[in-house]
């Protein structure tokens, strides 16, 4: 890679996509909440 290409890559604006420093604890809590709700639904419907 040339120096010009490195400069263009470093100054390029982000266009969206996943953030590296997002609220990871919130994702874990919401994921486990979904697991618990699905487990309750399965047991209430007698599917297990």
GROMACS .gro file of C-alpha atoms in nm:
model
   48
    1UNK     CA    1   0.000   0.000   0.000
    2UNK     CA    2   0.132   0.341  -0.088
    3UNK     CA    3   0.138   0.642   0.143
    4UNK     CA    4  -0.145   0.805  -0.055
    5UNK     CA    5  -0.365   0.497  -0.024
    6UNK     CA    6  -0.298   0.480   0.351
    7UNK     CA    7  -0.397   0.845   0.391
    8UNK     CA    8  -0.720   0.797   0.196
    9UNK     CA    9  -0.807   0.490   0.402
   10UNK     CA   10  -0.738   0.670   0.730
   11UNK     CA   11  -0.952   0.973   0.640
   12UNK     CA   12  -1.246   0.783   0.493
   13UNK     CA   13  -1.572   0.848   0.677
   14UNK     CA   14  -1.764   0.563   0.835
   15UNK     CA   15  -2.082   0.472   0.652
   16UNK     CA   16  -2.254   0.281   0.927
   17UNK     CA   17  -2.233  -0.081   1.026
   18UNK     CA   18  -2.165  -0.240   1.363
   19UNK     CA   19  -1.990  -0.028   1.622
   20UNK     CA   20  -1.695  -0.180   1.802
   21UNK     CA   21  -1.765  -0.006   2.133
   22UNK     CA   22  -2.139  -0.064   2.168
   23UNK     CA   23  -2.328  -0.138   2.491
   24UNK     CA   24  -2.233  -0.503   2.521
   25UNK     CA   25  -2.395  -0.553   2.863
   26UNK     CA   26  -2.730  -0.439   2.721
   27UNK     CA   27  -2.701  -0.692   2.439
   28UNK     CA   28  -2.632  -0.972   2.687
   29UNK     CA   29  -2.922  -0.873   2.913
   30UNK     CA   30  -3.165  -0.850   2.622
   31UNK     CA   31  -3.043  -1.184   2.484
   32UNK     CA   32  -3.092  -1.365   2.813
   33UNK     CA   33  -3.431  -1.199   2.858
   34UNK     CA   34  -3.536  -1.339   2.521
   35UNK     CA   35  -3.414  -1.686   2.622
   36UNK     CA   36  -3.612  -1.675   2.946
   37UNK     CA   37  -3.930  -1.552   2.775
   38UNK     CA   38  -3.907  -1.826   2.513
   39UNK     CA   39  -3.850  -2.088   2.783
   40UNK     CA   40  -4.156  -1.965   2.972
   41UNK     CA   41  -4.365  -1.973   2.654
   42UNK     CA   42  -4.255  -2.326   2.569
   43UNK     CA   43  -4.336  -2.457   2.918
   44UNK     CA   44  -4.670  -2.275   2.937
   45UNK     CA   45  -4.780  -2.420   2.603
   46UNK     CA   46  -4.670  -2.767   2.709
   47UNK     CA   47  -4.432  -2.811   2.416
   48UNK     CA   48  -4.158  -2.960   2.630
   0.00000   0.00000   0.00000
